[in-house]
mmCIF file of C-alpha atoms and ligand atoms in Angstrom:
data_model
loop_
_atom_site.group_PDB
_atom_site.id
_atom_site.type_symbol
_atom_site.label_atom_id
_atom_site.label_comp_id
_atom_site.label_asym_id
_atom_site.label_seq_id
_atom_site.Cartn_x
_atom_site.Cartn_y
_atom_site.Cartn_z
ATOM 1 C CA UNK A 1 21.053 2.374 27.712
ATOM 2 C CA UNK A 2 20.659 1.934 24.001
ATOM 3 C CA UNK A 3 20.748 -1.355 22.194
ATOM 4 C CA UNK A 4 23.116 -1.851 19.329
ATOM 5 C CA UNK A 5 22.024 -3.433 16.092
ATOM 6 C CA UNK A 6 22.959 -6.956 17.146
ATOM 7 C CA UNK A 7 20.985 -6.647 20.340
ATOM 8 C CA UNK A 8 17.929 -5.388 18.467
ATOM 9 C CA UNK A 9 18.167 -8.313 16.074
ATOM 10 C CA UNK A 10 18.519 -10.696 19.002
ATOM 11 C CA UNK A 11 15.502 -9.106 20.677
ATOM 12 C CA UNK A 12 13.548 -9.411 17.463
ATOM 13 C CA UNK A 13 14.181 -13.152 17.539
ATOM 14 C CA UNK A 14 12.414 -13.188 20.892
ATOM 15 C CA UNK A 15 9.158 -12.207 19.180
ATOM 16 C CA UNK A 16 6.539 -11.159 21.691
ATOM 17 C CA UNK A 17 9.064 -11.074 24.517
ATOM 18 C CA UNK A 18 10.715 -8.187 22.721
ATOM 19 C CA UNK A 19 7.570 -6.137 22.987
ATOM 20 C CA UNK A 20 7.894 -5.841 26.731
ATOM 21 C CA UNK A 21 11.402 -4.431 26.540
ATOM 22 C CA UNK A 22 11.466 -0.899 27.930
ATOM 23 C CA UNK A 23 10.756 1.887 25.491
ATOM 24 C CA UNK A 24 14.353 3.162 25.454
ATOM 25 C CA UNK A 25 15.510 -0.225 24.207
ATOM 26 C CA UNK A 26 14.500 0.748 20.666
ATOM 27 C CA UNK A 27 16.102 4.148 20.735
ATOM 28 C CA UNK A 28 18.977 4.529 18.359
ATOM 29 C CA UNK A 29 19.665 1.957 15.747
ATOM 30 C CA UNK A 30 18.600 0.885 12.300
ATOM 31 C CA UNK A 31 17.373 -2.691 12.217
ATOM 32 C CA UNK A 32 17.671 -2.924 8.377
ATOM 33 C CA UNK A 33 14.318 -4.589 7.898
ATOM 34 C CA UNK A 34 15.078 -4.916 4.185
ATOM 35 C CA UNK A 35 18.048 -7.184 4.919
ATOM 36 C CA UNK A 36 16.145 -9.228 7.507
ATOM 37 C CA UNK A 37 13.267 -9.786 5.079
ATOM 38 C CA UNK A 38 15.703 -10.640 2.274
ATOM 39 C CA UNK A 39 17.147 -13.480 4.351
ATOM 40 C CA UNK A 40 13.770 -15.195 3.879
ATOM 41 C CA UNK A 41 13.424 -14.230 0.223
ATOM 42 C CA UNK A 42 10.940 -11.505 1.114
ATOM 43 C CA UNK A 43 11.111 -7.918 -0.089
ATOM 44 C CA UNK A 44 10.390 -5.137 2.358
ATOM 45 C CA UNK A 45 9.446 -1.689 1.149
ATOM 46 C CA UNK A 46 7.789 1.542 2.099
ATOM 47 C CA UNK A 47 5.733 4.321 0.620
ATOM 48 C CA UNK A 48 7.588 7.602 0.305
ATOM 49 C CA UNK A 49 7.134 10.871 -1.519
ATOM 50 C CA UNK A 50 8.457 14.409 -1.732
ATOM 51 C CA UNK A 51 9.191 14.711 1.985
ATOM 52 C CA UNK A 52 12.481 12.864 1.438
ATOM 53 C CA UNK A 53 13.715 15.741 -0.744
ATOM 54 C CA UNK A 54 13.932 18.076 2.237
ATOM 55 C CA UNK A 55 14.245 15.738 5.213
ATOM 56 C CA UNK A 56 17.678 14.119 5.320
ATOM 57 C CA UNK A 57 16.793 11.897 8.272
ATOM 58 C CA UNK A 58 13.738 10.500 6.480
ATOM 59 C CA UNK A 59 15.773 9.950 3.310
ATOM 60 C CA UNK A 60 18.503 8.179 5.215
ATOM 61 C CA UNK A 61 15.991 5.943 7.038
ATOM 62 C CA UNK A 62 14.381 5.001 3.741
ATOM 63 C CA UNK A 63 17.727 4.146 2.170
ATOM 64 C CA UNK A 64 18.827 2.015 5.084
ATOM 65 C CA UNK A 65 15.581 0.076 5.638
ATOM 66 C CA UNK A 66 13.849 -0.670 2.368
ATOM 67 C CA UNK A 67 14.389 -2.351 -0.989
ATOM 68 C CA UNK A 68 11.123 -1.190 -2.619
ATOM 69 C CA UNK A 69 9.809 2.347 -2.775
ATOM 70 C CA UNK A 70 6.091 2.854 -3.382
ATOM 71 C CA UNK A 71 5.384 6.381 -4.521
ATOM 72 C CA UNK A 72 2.651 7.493 -2.167
ATOM 73 C CA UNK A 73 0.935 10.274 -4.135
ATOM 74 C CA UNK A 74 2.988 11.927 -6.870
ATOM 75 C CA UNK A 75 1.995 9.448 -9.604
ATOM 76 C CA UNK A 76 -1.727 9.570 -8.832
ATOM 77 C CA UNK A 77 -4.089 10.978 -11.425
ATOM 78 C CA UNK A 78 -5.130 13.999 -9.356
ATOM 79 C CA UNK A 79 -1.501 14.863 -8.600
ATOM 80 C CA UNK A 80 -0.416 14.624 -12.246
ATOM 81 C CA UNK A 81 -3.513 16.241 -13.776
ATOM 82 C CA UNK A 82 -5.119 18.482 -11.153
ATOM 83 C CA UNK A 83 -6.505 21.044 -13.601
ATOM 84 C CA UNK A 84 -7.140 19.200 -16.860
ATOM 85 C CA UNK A 85 -6.042 16.350 -19.098
ATOM 86 C CA UNK A 86 -2.490 17.639 -19.660
ATOM 87 C CA UNK A 87 -0.085 16.178 -17.114
ATOM 88 C CA UNK A 88 2.694 17.907 -15.228
ATOM 89 C CA UNK A 89 5.353 15.297 -14.479
ATOM 90 C CA UNK A 90 7.928 17.583 -12.820
ATOM 91 C CA UNK A 91 7.301 16.551 -9.209
ATOM 92 C CA UNK A 92 6.832 12.870 -10.033
ATOM 93 C CA UNK A 93 10.096 12.837 -12.015
ATOM 94 C CA UNK A 94 12.005 14.065 -8.980
ATOM 95 C CA UNK A 95 10.474 11.494 -6.678
ATOM 96 C CA UNK A 96 11.196 8.703 -9.166
ATOM 97 C CA UNK A 97 14.803 9.881 -9.628
ATOM 98 C CA UNK A 98 15.310 9.966 -5.891
ATOM 99 C CA UNK A 99 14.106 6.373 -5.503
ATOM 100 C CA UNK A 100 16.288 5.120 -8.352
ATOM 101 C CA UNK A 101 19.368 6.865 -6.988
ATOM 102 C CA UNK A 102 18.634 5.229 -3.638
ATOM 103 C CA UNK A 103 18.764 1.855 -5.413
ATOM 104 C CA UNK A 104 15.082 1.018 -4.861
ATOM 105 C CA UNK A 105 12.708 -0.984 -7.032
ATOM 106 C CA UNK A 106 9.812 1.368 -7.583
ATOM 107 C CA UNK A 107 6.056 0.856 -7.449
ATOM 108 C CA UNK A 108 3.477 3.234 -8.807
ATOM 109 C CA UNK A 109 0.247 3.770 -6.895
ATOM 110 C CA UNK A 110 -2.353 4.075 -8.262
ATOM 111 C CA UNK A 111 -2.957 4.272 -11.983
ATOM 112 C CA UNK A 112 -6.743 3.963 -12.078
ATOM 113 C CA UNK A 113 -8.695 4.565 -8.870
ATOM 114 C CA UNK A 114 -12.257 5.765 -8.560
ATOM 115 C CA UNK A 115 -11.353 7.807 -5.500
ATOM 116 C CA UNK A 116 -9.424 11.101 -5.299
ATOM 117 C CA UNK A 117 -10.188 12.286 -8.815
ATOM 118 C CA UNK A 118 -10.187 15.957 -9.821
ATOM 119 C CA UNK A 119 -13.515 17.693 -10.401
ATOM 120 C CA UNK A 120 -12.799 18.511 -14.034
ATOM 121 C CA UNK A 121 -13.122 14.822 -14.928
ATOM 122 C CA UNK A 122 -16.781 14.806 -13.980
ATOM 123 C CA UNK A 123 -17.630 17.217 -16.814
ATOM 124 C CA UNK A 124 -16.143 14.953 -19.501
ATOM 125 C CA UNK A 125 -18.384 12.797 -21.726
ATOM 126 C CA UNK A 126 -18.214 8.999 -21.582
ATOM 127 C CA UNK A 127 -16.305 8.859 -24.883
ATOM 128 C CA UNK A 128 -13.865 11.497 -23.706
ATOM 129 C CA UNK A 129 -13.356 9.738 -20.410
ATOM 130 C CA UNK A 130 -12.398 6.506 -22.102
ATOM 131 C CA UNK A 131 -9.808 8.441 -24.100
ATOM 132 C CA UNK A 132 -8.568 10.237 -21.028
ATOM 133 C CA UNK A 133 -8.065 6.904 -19.278
ATOM 134 C CA UNK A 134 -6.155 5.460 -22.248
ATOM 135 C CA UNK A 135 -4.014 8.563 -22.549
ATOM 136 C CA UNK A 136 -3.237 8.553 -18.832
ATOM 137 C CA UNK A 137 -2.134 4.909 -18.866
ATOM 138 C CA UNK A 138 -0.079 5.318 -22.053
ATOM 139 C CA UNK A 139 1.698 8.507 -21.012
ATOM 140 C CA UNK A 140 2.516 7.410 -17.505
ATOM 141 C CA UNK A 141 3.674 3.897 -18.364
ATOM 142 C CA UNK A 142 5.726 4.993 -21.396
ATOM 143 C CA UNK A 143 7.408 7.700 -19.381
ATOM 144 C CA UNK A 144 8.405 5.500 -16.466
ATOM 145 C CA UNK A 145 8.943 2.181 -18.294
ATOM 146 C CA UNK A 146 11.976 0.393 -16.898
ATOM 147 C CA UNK A 147 12.068 2.771 -13.932
ATOM 148 C CA UNK A 148 8.761 2.197 -12.165
ATOM 149 C CA UNK A 149 8.492 -1.541 -12.642
ATOM 150 C CA UNK A 150 5.359 -2.440 -10.684
ATOM 151 C CA UNK A 151 1.967 -0.725 -10.843
ATOM 152 C CA UNK A 152 -1.300 -0.828 -8.999
ATOM 153 C CA UNK A 153 -3.183 -0.650 -12.274
ATOM 154 C CA UNK A 154 -6.550 -0.586 -10.533
ATOM 155 C CA UNK A 155 -6.888 0.350 -6.890
ATOM 156 C CA UNK A 156 -9.842 -0.535 -4.651
ATOM 157 C CA UNK A 157 -12.252 -1.975 -7.229
ATOM 158 C CA UNK A 158 -14.926 -2.904 -4.677
ATOM 159 C CA UNK A 159 -16.938 -1.005 -2.114
ATOM 160 C CA UNK A 160 -20.341 -2.672 -1.700
ATOM 161 C CA UNK A 161 -21.586 0.174 0.503
ATOM 162 C CA UNK A 162 -21.824 2.299 -2.659
ATOM 163 C CA UNK A 163 -24.794 0.145 -3.660
ATOM 164 C CA UNK A 164 -23.636 -0.541 -7.230
ATOM 165 C CA UNK A 165 -24.583 -3.885 -8.776
ATOM 166 C CA UNK A 166 -21.655 -6.273 -8.356
ATOM 167 C CA UNK A 167 -20.372 -4.351 -5.346
ATOM 168 C CA UNK A 168 -18.124 -2.074 -7.417
ATOM 169 C CA UNK A 169 -16.727 1.183 -6.092
ATOM 170 C CA UNK A 170 -18.461 4.092 -7.776
ATOM 171 C CA UNK A 171 -16.542 6.934 -9.307
ATOM 172 C CA UNK A 172 -15.896 8.692 -12.591
ATOM 173 C CA UNK A 173 -14.186 5.697 -14.242
ATOM 174 C CA UNK A 174 -16.687 3.062 -13.142
ATOM 175 C CA UNK A 175 -19.721 5.246 -13.739
ATOM 176 C CA UNK A 176 -18.655 5.940 -17.317
ATOM 177 C CA UNK A 177 -17.222 2.572 -18.355
ATOM 178 C CA UNK A 178 -18.888 0.003 -16.083
ATOM 179 C CA UNK A 179 -17.143 -3.082 -14.637
ATOM 180 C CA UNK A 180 -15.092 -3.489 -17.824
ATOM 181 C CA UNK A 181 -12.904 -0.567 -16.860
ATOM 182 C CA UNK A 182 -10.776 -3.046 -14.894
ATOM 183 C CA UNK A 183 -9.893 -5.402 -17.763
ATOM 184 C CA UNK A 184 -9.570 -2.441 -20.134
ATOM 185 C CA UNK A 185 -7.036 -0.726 -17.871
ATOM 186 C CA UNK A 186 -4.924 -3.879 -17.479
ATOM 187 C CA UNK A 187 -4.866 -4.589 -21.211
ATOM 188 C CA UNK A 188 -3.904 -1.031 -21.993
ATOM 189 C CA UNK A 189 -1.172 -1.053 -19.339
ATOM 190 C CA UNK A 190 0.345 -4.272 -20.722
ATOM 191 C CA UNK A 191 0.484 -2.706 -24.190
ATOM 192 C CA UNK A 192 2.125 0.463 -22.886
ATOM 193 C CA UNK A 193 4.780 -1.367 -20.847
ATOM 194 C CA UNK A 194 5.011 -5.072 -21.532
ATOM 195 C CA UNK A 195 7.646 -5.557 -18.823
ATOM 196 C CA UNK A 196 5.797 -3.962 -15.908
ATOM 197 C CA UNK A 197 4.284 -6.005 -13.125
ATOM 198 C CA UNK A 198 0.546 -5.287 -13.160
ATOM 199 C CA UNK A 199 -1.270 -5.445 -9.841
ATOM 200 C CA UNK A 200 -4.881 -5.321 -8.657
ATOM 201 C CA UNK A 201 -4.880 -3.700 -5.217
ATOM 202 C CA UNK A 202 -7.676 -3.835 -2.661
ATOM 203 C CA UNK A 203 -8.578 -2.500 0.780
ATOM 204 C CA UNK A 204 -10.602 -4.049 3.608
ATOM 205 C CA UNK A 205 -10.001 -7.757 2.788
ATOM 206 C CA UNK A 206 -7.964 -8.226 5.965
ATOM 207 C CA UNK A 207 -10.887 -7.087 8.136
ATOM 208 C CA UNK A 208 -13.264 -9.731 9.438
ATOM 209 C CA UNK A 209 -16.214 -7.371 9.735
ATOM 210 C CA UNK A 210 -19.159 -7.293 7.362
ATOM 211 C CA UNK A 211 -17.315 -5.068 4.872
ATOM 212 C CA UNK A 212 -14.202 -7.263 4.728
ATOM 213 C CA UNK A 213 -16.294 -10.407 4.462
ATOM 214 C CA UNK A 214 -18.310 -8.951 1.602
ATOM 215 C CA UNK A 215 -15.298 -7.677 -0.392
ATOM 216 C CA UNK A 216 -13.337 -10.961 -0.291
ATOM 217 C CA UNK A 217 -15.643 -13.072 -2.508
ATOM 218 C CA UNK A 218 -16.129 -10.162 -4.922
ATOM 219 C CA UNK A 219 -12.383 -9.750 -5.256
ATOM 220 C CA UNK A 220 -11.801 -13.501 -5.599
ATOM 221 C CA UNK A 221 -14.379 -13.825 -8.403
ATOM 222 C CA UNK A 222 -12.944 -10.771 -10.149
ATOM 223 C CA UNK A 223 -9.405 -12.225 -10.199
ATOM 224 C CA UNK A 224 -10.781 -15.557 -11.369
ATOM 225 C CA UNK A 225 -12.647 -13.895 -14.230
ATOM 226 C CA UNK A 226 -9.705 -11.731 -15.276
ATOM 227 C CA UNK A 227 -7.382 -14.745 -15.351
ATOM 228 C CA UNK A 228 -9.941 -16.846 -17.259
ATOM 229 C CA UNK A 229 -10.270 -14.037 -19.818
ATOM 230 C CA UNK A 230 -6.510 -13.872 -20.298
ATOM 231 C CA UNK A 231 -6.208 -10.373 -18.859
ATOM 232 C CA UNK A 232 -2.554 -9.531 -18.029
ATOM 233 C CA UNK A 233 -2.826 -9.519 -14.229
ATOM 234 C CA UNK A 234 0.360 -10.610 -12.449
ATOM 235 C CA UNK A 235 -0.145 -9.944 -8.776
ATOM 236 C CA UNK A 236 -2.668 -8.829 -6.213
ATOM 237 C CA UNK A 237 -2.101 -6.383 -3.390
ATOM 238 C CA UNK A 238 -3.834 -6.247 -0.052
ATOM 239 C CA UNK A 239 -3.378 -2.908 1.614
ATOM 240 C CA UNK A 240 -3.145 -3.949 5.264
ATOM 241 C CA UNK A 241 -4.263 -0.743 6.950
ATOM 242 C CA UNK A 242 -4.894 -2.783 10.089
ATOM 243 C CA UNK A 243 -7.772 -1.777 12.337
ATOM 244 C CA UNK A 244 -7.485 -3.332 15.798
ATOM 245 C CA UNK A 245 -10.878 -1.899 16.802
ATOM 246 C CA UNK A 246 -12.703 -3.998 14.189
ATOM 247 C CA UNK A 247 -13.151 -7.776 14.211
ATOM 248 C CA UNK A 248 -10.136 -9.536 12.710
ATOM 249 C CA UNK A 249 -9.045 -13.120 12.171
ATOM 250 C CA UNK A 250 -5.767 -12.947 10.301
ATOM 251 C CA UNK A 251 -5.388 -16.733 10.174
ATOM 252 C CA UNK A 252 -8.637 -16.882 8.230
ATOM 253 C CA UNK A 253 -7.505 -13.997 6.031
ATOM 254 C CA UNK A 254 -4.222 -15.823 5.310
ATOM 255 C CA UNK A 255 -6.102 -18.981 4.256
ATOM 256 C CA UNK A 256 -8.170 -16.884 1.900
ATOM 257 C CA UNK A 257 -5.041 -15.176 0.514
ATOM 258 C CA UNK A 258 -3.606 -18.625 -0.265
ATOM 259 C CA UNK A 259 -6.774 -19.467 -2.205
ATOM 260 C CA UNK A 260 -6.503 -16.247 -4.237
ATOM 261 C CA UNK A 261 -2.857 -17.044 -5.033
ATOM 262 C CA UNK A 262 -3.940 -20.389 -6.453
ATOM 263 C CA UNK A 263 -5.688 -18.478 -9.217
ATOM 264 C CA UNK A 264 -2.208 -17.716 -10.559
ATOM 265 C CA UNK A 265 -1.098 -14.455 -8.973
ATOM 266 C CA UNK A 266 1.632 -13.511 -6.527
ATOM 267 C CA UNK A 267 0.684 -11.456 -3.493
ATOM 268 C CA UNK A 268 1.898 -8.259 -1.845
ATOM 269 C CA UNK A 269 0.934 -6.501 1.321
ATOM 270 C CA UNK A 270 1.015 -3.024 -0.115
ATOM 271 C CA UNK A 271 0.169 -0.444 2.574
ATOM 272 C CA UNK A 272 0.944 -1.849 5.996
ATOM 273 C CA UNK A 273 0.236 0.327 9.033
ATOM 274 C CA UNK A 274 -2.047 0.293 12.069
ATOM 275 C CA UNK A 275 -4.977 2.641 12.530
ATOM 276 C CA UNK A 276 -4.406 3.572 16.186
ATOM 277 C CA UNK A 277 -7.235 6.120 16.347
ATOM 278 C CA UNK A 278 -9.146 4.057 18.870
ATOM 279 C CA UNK A 279 -6.226 2.653 20.853
ATOM 280 C CA UNK A 280 -5.370 4.058 24.295
ATOM 281 C CA UNK A 281 -3.808 7.528 24.271
ATOM 282 C CA UNK A 282 -0.968 6.352 26.539
ATOM 283 C CA UNK A 283 2.067 6.056 24.278
ATOM 284 C CA UNK A 284 3.580 2.885 25.758
ATOM 285 C CA UNK A 285 0.231 1.072 25.717
ATOM 286 C CA UNK A 286 -0.477 2.271 22.196
ATOM 287 C CA UNK A 287 2.944 1.223 20.881
ATOM 288 C CA UNK A 288 2.530 -2.237 22.423
ATOM 289 C CA UNK A 289 -0.936 -2.613 20.869
ATOM 290 C CA UNK A 290 0.310 -1.485 17.444
ATOM 291 C CA UNK A 291 3.205 -3.956 17.651
ATOM 292 C CA UNK A 292 0.890 -6.783 18.738
ATOM 293 C CA UNK A 293 -1.314 -6.052 15.730
ATOM 294 C CA UNK A 294 1.687 -6.212 13.378
ATOM 295 C CA UNK A 295 2.664 -9.596 14.852
ATOM 296 C CA UNK A 296 -0.892 -10.953 14.743
ATOM 297 C CA UNK A 297 -1.140 -10.018 11.072
ATOM 298 C CA UNK A 298 2.301 -10.837 9.680
ATOM 299 C CA UNK A 299 2.808 -14.212 11.346
ATOM 300 C CA UNK A 300 -0.034 -16.054 9.564
ATOM 301 C CA UNK A 301 0.177 -13.995 6.369
ATOM 302 C CA UNK A 302 3.892 -14.696 5.876
ATOM 303 C CA UNK A 303 3.194 -18.419 6.129
ATOM 304 C CA UNK A 304 1.579 -18.052 2.712
ATOM 305 C CA UNK A 305 4.436 -18.611 0.310
ATOM 306 C CA UNK A 306 2.835 -16.571 -2.461
ATOM 307 C CA UNK A 307 3.253 -13.442 -0.308
ATOM 308 C CA UNK A 308 6.516 -12.012 -1.636
ATOM 309 C CA UNK A 309 6.510 -8.395 -0.507
ATOM 310 C CA UNK A 310 5.525 -6.361 2.513
ATOM 311 C CA UNK A 311 5.337 -2.612 2.003
ATOM 312 C CA UNK A 312 4.752 -0.166 4.839
ATOM 313 C CA UNK A 313 2.655 2.916 4.116
ATOM 314 C CA UNK A 314 5.468 5.297 5.153
ATOM 315 C CA UNK A 315 8.138 4.232 7.648
ATOM 316 C CA UNK A 316 7.849 7.029 10.191
ATOM 317 C CA UNK A 317 4.984 8.458 12.227
ATOM 318 C CA UNK A 318 6.209 11.874 11.098
ATOM 319 C CA UNK A 319 4.668 11.366 7.669
ATOM 320 C CA UNK A 320 1.609 9.380 8.645
ATOM 321 C CA UNK A 321 -1.375 9.875 6.383
ATOM 322 C CA UNK A 322 -3.626 9.344 9.397
ATOM 323 C CA UNK A 323 -2.718 12.811 10.669
ATOM 324 C CA UNK A 324 -4.138 14.304 7.464
ATOM 325 C CA UNK A 325 -7.366 12.278 7.446
ATOM 326 C CA UNK A 326 -10.340 14.335 8.619
ATOM 327 C CA UNK A 327 -11.698 11.490 10.793
ATOM 328 C CA UNK A 328 -8.443 10.984 12.724
ATOM 329 C CA UNK A 329 -8.324 12.523 16.262
ATOM 330 C CA UNK A 330 -6.564 15.894 16.154
ATOM 331 C CA UNK A 331 -5.393 15.896 19.776
ATOM 332 C CA UNK A 332 -2.640 13.286 19.421
ATOM 333 C CA UNK A 333 -0.184 12.400 16.662
ATOM 334 C CA UNK A 334 -0.572 8.973 15.061
ATOM 335 C CA UNK A 335 1.819 6.220 16.158
ATOM 336 C CA UNK A 336 0.755 3.890 13.367
ATOM 337 C CA UNK A 337 4.095 3.106 11.780
ATOM 338 C CA UNK A 338 7.243 1.107 12.514
ATOM 339 C CA UNK A 339 9.465 4.106 13.311
ATOM 340 C CA UNK A 340 8.666 7.117 15.461
ATOM 341 C CA UNK A 341 8.723 10.753 14.390
ATOM 342 C CA UNK A 342 12.466 10.893 15.186
ATOM 343 C CA UNK A 343 13.046 7.933 12.822
ATOM 344 C CA UNK A 344 13.776 5.552 15.702
ATOM 345 C CA UNK A 345 12.490 1.971 15.571
ATOM 346 C CA UNK A 346 9.507 1.254 17.813
ATOM 347 C CA UNK A 347 8.176 -2.034 19.150
ATOM 348 C CA UNK A 348 6.309 -2.408 15.858
ATOM 349 C CA UNK A 349 9.644 -2.507 13.968
ATOM 350 C CA UNK A 350 10.882 -5.226 16.297
ATOM 351 C CA UNK A 351 7.620 -7.108 15.731
ATOM 352 C CA UNK A 352 8.004 -6.877 11.945
ATOM 353 C CA UNK A 353 11.624 -8.061 12.164
ATOM 354 C CA UNK A 354 10.562 -11.028 14.297
ATOM 355 C CA UNK A 355 7.800 -11.961 11.866
ATOM 356 C CA UNK A 356 10.210 -11.767 8.900
ATOM 357 C CA UNK A 357 12.667 -14.009 10.716
ATOM 358 C CA UNK A 358 9.964 -16.473 11.683
ATOM 359 C CA UNK A 359 8.605 -16.789 8.142
ATOM 360 C CA UNK A 360 9.554 -19.699 5.922
ATOM 361 C CA UNK A 361 12.137 -19.066 3.202
ATOM 362 C CA UNK A 362 10.683 -18.254 -0.222
HETATM 363 C C1 LIG B 401 -3.424 8.205 0.714
HETATM 364 C C2 LIG B 401 -2.154 9.006 0.985
HETATM 365 O O1 LIG B 401 -1.417 8.349 1.975
HETATM 366 C C3 LIG B 401 -2.538 10.392 1.409
HETATM 367 O O2 LIG B 401 -1.373 11.194 1.560
HETATM 368 C C4 LIG B 401 -3.460 11.021 0.357
HETATM 369 O O3 LIG B 401 -3.896 12.271 0.825
HETATM 370 C C5 LIG B 401 -4.643 10.126 0.074
HETATM 371 O O4 LIG B 401 -4.219 8.831 -0.269
HETATM 372 N N1 LIG B 401 -5.485 3.576 0.312
HETATM 373 C C6 LIG B 401 -4.693 3.795 -0.790
HETATM 374 C C7 LIG B 401 -3.671 4.860 -0.754
HETATM 375 O O5 LIG B 401 -4.736 3.011 -1.735
HETATM 376 O O6 LIG B 401 -3.370 5.368 -2.041
HETATM 377 C C8 LIG B 401 -4.105 5.984 0.162
HETATM 378 O O7 LIG B 401 -3.052 6.937 0.235
HETATM 379 C C9 LIG B 401 -4.438 5.433 1.531
HETATM 380 C C10 LIG B 401 -5.576 4.456 1.447
#
């Protein structure tokens, strides 16, 4: 037996009850999460990249489910400029064109990030590095102005475990320019594309462990300072790579998110998925645990009216980044996403649909 779309939607209204439906219940259909979210004034999106050029099923799933496309890698500094300061935009252009033809609003991730930078940058002088940063922001934002309309201008500003004063993440940008690199990047981005939505994106805040608890106040104070200084910051993003094996209290996280929004920013969940590396190997048990984590997170977070967008970090397990991470177990494929490797909705998709339906209208 396979459920048709109406039955899946009806099941999704049942919230947790839907999670105990047999596995085959989620087999064939497309729930259209984008439409369900839109009924509450929410926008649902997903990361995607070049895989959609050669995988018709993945492309079709993306087109039918999402309203926002976040370009997973092709616009990142190391992908555009792997060998030196001159960029090659060929691959990124194709990925952008694909998203526009699919009718998506596009997000760029990530303009300035202290992680994943090419080695050649380390040999540049401080003065050169400042210029390289300016040039990168100018070239990328000019090129995609009006097409990529929202940008993570700075990604992951804080990582207290690096031991830098102020808890900043170390890396070639921070080490050369200091904490000011954040305001500098936002100001430059606003000059290059005055219409773009400029976002500060952060990891770990949703965790209630020591790391999450230490990043939250740093992030809050940073947003407060940027706003007080008149820096063009429009929205904040919280990644939402959920980790069920770490302490979490998503109600508390949601309260904190509401307090950040009061500083004058809208909020996005930018990279939703579930790290299932430490969940049971059994597929049914793992899928139920992933879905329960999606529910536990989205229900309180979507009560915060300032949260306007939820973006999954890829729709299908087939393109999970967890499989490529060196710390992820190699003996079993990740089941971290809303759709399985055959592009079929899993319990997690039903859980997301239920949470969208249960959220207040924006
Ligand atoms: C990841 C991509 O998913 C991988 O394909 C790539 O190899 C590394 O980057 N936080 C972020 C994202 O902000 O940009 C990262 O994306 C995942 C963690």
